[in-house]
PDB file of C-alpha atoms in Angstrom:
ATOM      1  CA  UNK A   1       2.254 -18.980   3.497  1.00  0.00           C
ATOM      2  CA  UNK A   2      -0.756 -17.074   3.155  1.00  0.00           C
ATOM      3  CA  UNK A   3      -0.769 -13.187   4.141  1.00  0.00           C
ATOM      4  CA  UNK A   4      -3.338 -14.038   6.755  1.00  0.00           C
ATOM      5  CA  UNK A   5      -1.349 -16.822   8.321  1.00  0.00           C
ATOM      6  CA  UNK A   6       1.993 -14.434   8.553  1.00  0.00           C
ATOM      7  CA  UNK A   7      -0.559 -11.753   9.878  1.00  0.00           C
ATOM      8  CA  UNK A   8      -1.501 -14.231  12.500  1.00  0.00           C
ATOM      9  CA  UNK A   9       1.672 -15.555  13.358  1.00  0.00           C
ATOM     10  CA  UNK A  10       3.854 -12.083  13.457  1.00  0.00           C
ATOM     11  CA  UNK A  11       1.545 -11.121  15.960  1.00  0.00           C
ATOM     12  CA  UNK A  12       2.017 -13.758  18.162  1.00  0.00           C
ATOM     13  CA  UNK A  13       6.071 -13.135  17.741  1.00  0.00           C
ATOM     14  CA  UNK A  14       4.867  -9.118  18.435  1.00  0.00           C
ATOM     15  CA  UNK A  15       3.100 -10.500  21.913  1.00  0.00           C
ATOM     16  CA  UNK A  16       6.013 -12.284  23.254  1.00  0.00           C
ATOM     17  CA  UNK A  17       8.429  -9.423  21.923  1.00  0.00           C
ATOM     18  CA  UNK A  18       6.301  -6.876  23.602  1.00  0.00           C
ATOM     19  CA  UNK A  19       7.036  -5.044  20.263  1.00  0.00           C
ATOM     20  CA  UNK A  20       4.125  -2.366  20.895  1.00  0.00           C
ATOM     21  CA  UNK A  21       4.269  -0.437  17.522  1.00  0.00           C
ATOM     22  CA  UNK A  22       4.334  -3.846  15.468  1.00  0.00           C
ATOM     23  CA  UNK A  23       1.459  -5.384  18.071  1.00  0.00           C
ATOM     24  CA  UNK A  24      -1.156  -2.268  17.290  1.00  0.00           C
ATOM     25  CA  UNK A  25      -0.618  -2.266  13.536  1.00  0.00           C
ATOM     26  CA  UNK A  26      -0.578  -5.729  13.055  1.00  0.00           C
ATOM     27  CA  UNK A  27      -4.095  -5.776  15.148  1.00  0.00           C
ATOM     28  CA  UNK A  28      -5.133  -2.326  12.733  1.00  0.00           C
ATOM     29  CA  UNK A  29      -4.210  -4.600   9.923  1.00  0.00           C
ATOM     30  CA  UNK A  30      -6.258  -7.599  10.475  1.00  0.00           C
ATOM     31  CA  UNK A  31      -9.225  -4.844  11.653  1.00  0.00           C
ATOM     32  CA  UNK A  32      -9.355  -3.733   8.190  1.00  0.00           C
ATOM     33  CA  UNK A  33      -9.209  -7.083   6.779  1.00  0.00           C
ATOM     34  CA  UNK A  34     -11.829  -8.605   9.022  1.00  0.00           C
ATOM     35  CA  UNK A  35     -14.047  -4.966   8.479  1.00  0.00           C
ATOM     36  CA  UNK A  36     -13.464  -5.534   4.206  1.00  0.00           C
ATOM     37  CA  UNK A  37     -14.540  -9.408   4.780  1.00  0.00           C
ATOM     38  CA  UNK A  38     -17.599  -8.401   6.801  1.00  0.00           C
ATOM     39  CA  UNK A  39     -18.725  -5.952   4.383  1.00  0.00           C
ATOM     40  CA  UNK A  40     -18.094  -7.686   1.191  1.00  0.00           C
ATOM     41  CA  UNK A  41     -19.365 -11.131   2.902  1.00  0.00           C
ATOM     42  CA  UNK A  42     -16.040 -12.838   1.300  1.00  0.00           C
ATOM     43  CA  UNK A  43     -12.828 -14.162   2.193  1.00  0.00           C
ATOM     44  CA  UNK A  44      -9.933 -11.827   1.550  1.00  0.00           C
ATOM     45  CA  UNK A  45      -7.206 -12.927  -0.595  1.00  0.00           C
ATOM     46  CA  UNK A  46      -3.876 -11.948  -0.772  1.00  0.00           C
ATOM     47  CA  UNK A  47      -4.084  -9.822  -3.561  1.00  0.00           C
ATOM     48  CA  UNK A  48      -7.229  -7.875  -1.485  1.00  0.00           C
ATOM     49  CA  UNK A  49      -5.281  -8.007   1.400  1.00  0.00           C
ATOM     50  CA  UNK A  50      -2.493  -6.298  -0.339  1.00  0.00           C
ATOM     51  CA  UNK A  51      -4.721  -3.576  -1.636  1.00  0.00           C
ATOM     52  CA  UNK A  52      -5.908  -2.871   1.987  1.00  0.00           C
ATOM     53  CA  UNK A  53      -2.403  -2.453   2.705  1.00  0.00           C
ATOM     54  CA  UNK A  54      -1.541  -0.005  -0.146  1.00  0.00           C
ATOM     55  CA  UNK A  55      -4.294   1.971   0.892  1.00  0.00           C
ATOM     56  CA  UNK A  56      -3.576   2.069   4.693  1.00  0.00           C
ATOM     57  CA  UNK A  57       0.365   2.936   3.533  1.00  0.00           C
ATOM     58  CA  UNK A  58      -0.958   5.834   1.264  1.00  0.00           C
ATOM     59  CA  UNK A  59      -3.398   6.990   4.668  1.00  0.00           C
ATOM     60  CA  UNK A  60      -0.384   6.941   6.676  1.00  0.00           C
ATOM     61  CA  UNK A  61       1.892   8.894   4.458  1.00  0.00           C
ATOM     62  CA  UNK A  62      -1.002  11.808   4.341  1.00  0.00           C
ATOM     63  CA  UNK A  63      -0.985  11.865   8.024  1.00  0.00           C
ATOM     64  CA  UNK A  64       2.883  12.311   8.222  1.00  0.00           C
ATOM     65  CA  UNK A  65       3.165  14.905   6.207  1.00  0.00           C
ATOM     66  CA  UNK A  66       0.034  16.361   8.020  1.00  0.00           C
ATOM     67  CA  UNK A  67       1.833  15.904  11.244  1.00  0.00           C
ATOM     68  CA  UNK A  68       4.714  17.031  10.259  1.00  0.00           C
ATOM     69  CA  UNK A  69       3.704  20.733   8.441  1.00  0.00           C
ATOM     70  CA  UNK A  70       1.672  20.741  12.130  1.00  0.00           C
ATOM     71  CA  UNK A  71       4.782  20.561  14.182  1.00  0.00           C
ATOM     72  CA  UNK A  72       3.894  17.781  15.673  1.00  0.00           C
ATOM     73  CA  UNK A  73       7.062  15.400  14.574  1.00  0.00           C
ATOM     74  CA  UNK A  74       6.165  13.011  17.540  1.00  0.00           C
ATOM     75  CA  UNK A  75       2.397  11.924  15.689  1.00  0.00           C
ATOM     76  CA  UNK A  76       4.756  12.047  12.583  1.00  0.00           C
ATOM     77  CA  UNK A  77       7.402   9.627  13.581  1.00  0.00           C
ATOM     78  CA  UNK A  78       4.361   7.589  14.830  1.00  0.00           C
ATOM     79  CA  UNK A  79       2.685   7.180  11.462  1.00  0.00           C
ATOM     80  CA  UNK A  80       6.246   6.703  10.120  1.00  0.00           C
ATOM     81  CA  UNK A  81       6.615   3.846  12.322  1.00  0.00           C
ATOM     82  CA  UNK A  82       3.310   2.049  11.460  1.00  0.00           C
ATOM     83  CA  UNK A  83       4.163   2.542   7.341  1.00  0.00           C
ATOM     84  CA  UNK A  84       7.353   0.455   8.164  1.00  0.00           C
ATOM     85  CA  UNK A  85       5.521  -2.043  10.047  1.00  0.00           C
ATOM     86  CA  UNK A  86       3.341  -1.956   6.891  1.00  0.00           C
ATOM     87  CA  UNK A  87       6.204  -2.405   4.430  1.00  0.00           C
ATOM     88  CA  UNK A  88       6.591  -5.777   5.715  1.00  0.00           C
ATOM     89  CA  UNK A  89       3.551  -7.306   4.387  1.00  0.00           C
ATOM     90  CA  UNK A  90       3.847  -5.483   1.010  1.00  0.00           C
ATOM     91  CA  UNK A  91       5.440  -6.878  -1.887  1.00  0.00           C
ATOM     92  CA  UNK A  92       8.914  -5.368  -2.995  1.00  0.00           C
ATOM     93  CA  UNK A  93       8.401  -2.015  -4.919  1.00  0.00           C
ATOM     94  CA  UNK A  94       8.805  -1.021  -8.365  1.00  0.00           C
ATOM     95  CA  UNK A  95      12.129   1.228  -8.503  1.00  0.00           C
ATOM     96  CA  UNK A  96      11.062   4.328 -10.514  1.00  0.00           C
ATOM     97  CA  UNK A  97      13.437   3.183 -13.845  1.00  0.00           C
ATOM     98  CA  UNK A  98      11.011  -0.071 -13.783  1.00  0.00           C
ATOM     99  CA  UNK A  99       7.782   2.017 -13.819  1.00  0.00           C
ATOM    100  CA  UNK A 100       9.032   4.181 -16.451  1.00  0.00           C
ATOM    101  CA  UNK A 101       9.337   0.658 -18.347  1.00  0.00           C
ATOM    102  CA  UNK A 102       5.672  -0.634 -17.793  1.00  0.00           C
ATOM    103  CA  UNK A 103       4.695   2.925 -18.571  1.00  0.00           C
ATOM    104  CA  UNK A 104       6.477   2.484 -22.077  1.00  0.00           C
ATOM    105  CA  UNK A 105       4.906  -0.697 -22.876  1.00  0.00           C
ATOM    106  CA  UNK A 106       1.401   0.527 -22.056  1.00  0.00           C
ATOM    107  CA  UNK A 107       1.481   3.357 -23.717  1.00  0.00           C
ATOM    108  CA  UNK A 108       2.860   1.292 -27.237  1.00  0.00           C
ATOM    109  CA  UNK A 109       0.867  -1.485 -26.849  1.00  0.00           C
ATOM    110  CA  UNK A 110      -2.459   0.879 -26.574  1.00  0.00           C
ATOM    111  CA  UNK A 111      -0.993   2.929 -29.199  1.00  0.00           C
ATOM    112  CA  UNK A 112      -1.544   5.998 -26.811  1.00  0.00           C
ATOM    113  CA  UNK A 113      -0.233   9.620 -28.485  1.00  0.00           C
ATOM    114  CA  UNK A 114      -1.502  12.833 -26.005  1.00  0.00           C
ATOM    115  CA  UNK A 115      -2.974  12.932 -22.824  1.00  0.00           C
ATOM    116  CA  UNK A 116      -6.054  12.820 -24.312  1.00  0.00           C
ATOM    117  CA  UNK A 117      -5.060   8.758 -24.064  1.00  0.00           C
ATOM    118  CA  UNK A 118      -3.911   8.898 -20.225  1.00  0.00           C
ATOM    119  CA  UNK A 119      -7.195   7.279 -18.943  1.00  0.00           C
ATOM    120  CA  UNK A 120      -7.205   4.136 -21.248  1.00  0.00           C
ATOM    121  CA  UNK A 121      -2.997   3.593 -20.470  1.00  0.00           C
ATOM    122  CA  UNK A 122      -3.866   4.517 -16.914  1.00  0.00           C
ATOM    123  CA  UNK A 123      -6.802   1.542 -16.884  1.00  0.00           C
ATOM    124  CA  UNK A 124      -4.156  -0.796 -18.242  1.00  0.00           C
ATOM    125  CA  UNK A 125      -1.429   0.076 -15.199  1.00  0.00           C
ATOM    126  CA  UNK A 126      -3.564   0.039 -12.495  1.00  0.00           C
ATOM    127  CA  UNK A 127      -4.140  -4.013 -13.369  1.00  0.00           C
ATOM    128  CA  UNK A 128      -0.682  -4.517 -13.917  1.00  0.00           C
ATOM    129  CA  UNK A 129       1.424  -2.553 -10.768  1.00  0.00           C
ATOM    130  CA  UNK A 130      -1.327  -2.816  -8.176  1.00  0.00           C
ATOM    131  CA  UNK A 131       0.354  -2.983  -4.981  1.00  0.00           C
ATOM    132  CA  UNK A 132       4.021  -2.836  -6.830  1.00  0.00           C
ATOM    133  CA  UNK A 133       4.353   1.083  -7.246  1.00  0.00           C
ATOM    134  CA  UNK A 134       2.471   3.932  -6.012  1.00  0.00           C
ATOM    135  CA  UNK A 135       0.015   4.659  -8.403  1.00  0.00           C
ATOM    136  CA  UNK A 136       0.883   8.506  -7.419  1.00  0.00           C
ATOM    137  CA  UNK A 137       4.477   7.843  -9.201  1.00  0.00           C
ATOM    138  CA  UNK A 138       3.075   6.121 -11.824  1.00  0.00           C
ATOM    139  CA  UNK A 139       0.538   9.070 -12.891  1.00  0.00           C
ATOM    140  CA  UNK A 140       3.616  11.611 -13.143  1.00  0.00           C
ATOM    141  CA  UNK A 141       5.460   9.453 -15.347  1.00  0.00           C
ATOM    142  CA  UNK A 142       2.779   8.557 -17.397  1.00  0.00           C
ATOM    143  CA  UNK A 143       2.466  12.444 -17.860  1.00  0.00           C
ATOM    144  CA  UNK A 144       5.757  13.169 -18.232  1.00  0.00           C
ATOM    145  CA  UNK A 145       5.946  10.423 -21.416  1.00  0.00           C
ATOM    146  CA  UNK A 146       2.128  11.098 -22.849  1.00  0.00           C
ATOM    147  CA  UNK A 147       3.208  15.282 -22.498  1.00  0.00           C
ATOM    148  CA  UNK A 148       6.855  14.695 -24.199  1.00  0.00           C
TER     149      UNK A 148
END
């Protein structure tokens, strides 16, 4: 089942529910698709889709912590609450001992020795963990190896 379709049909569970917090981002969600497949005047795939999602995760997460060094926990616990609506439609994430193994095997296979390399092994992650790790995790490691 397509992204879309689920999108479509977990709202209509949300409706009936009356599940508020999963109604509104499940309606944000497909507002950001349909605003991507306006503006790019194509149908959005699953793959797109999941980028949208990354990026709307990653908005979130700024908020929080916003929110939260603001004092205001309740806009916090908000955001935190949309993120694990979010989750949901996002594949399963990379646990940090699996990044640190793509990391390896970029950094051989481009034969990369400083950080004078990070860009070129960077290039080569982003195709290969898009939407399965934070790219944010991914950058430290790949500094931590390029730097040791």
């Amino acid at each position: 089942m397509s992204l879309k379709i689920r999108l479509t049909e977990d709202m209509k569970t949300a409706m009936r529910a009356k599940d508020q917090v999963s109604l509104g981002t499940i309606r944000l969600i497909n507002a950001a698709v349909k605003q991507f497949e306006v503006d790019e005047r194509t149908e959005a795939d699953d793959a797109k889709i999941t980028a949208i999602l990354t990026k709307m995760v990653k908005q979130r997460k700024d908020s929080a912590k916003i929110y939260t060094e603001a004092g205001r926990q309740d806009l916090a616990d908000k955001e935190n609450a949309e993120i694990e609506v979010l989750h949901r439609y996002l594949p399963q994430m990379l646990s940090a001992g699996e990044i640190r193994t793509a990391v390896d095997a970029a950094v051989a296979e481009t034969g990369s020795a400083g950080m004078a390399d990070m860009g070129k092994v960077m290039g080569v992650l982003k195709t290969r963990l898009a939407g399965k790790a934070d790219m944010g995790e991914v950058n430290k490691i790949l500094k931590a190896v390029l730097t040791a």
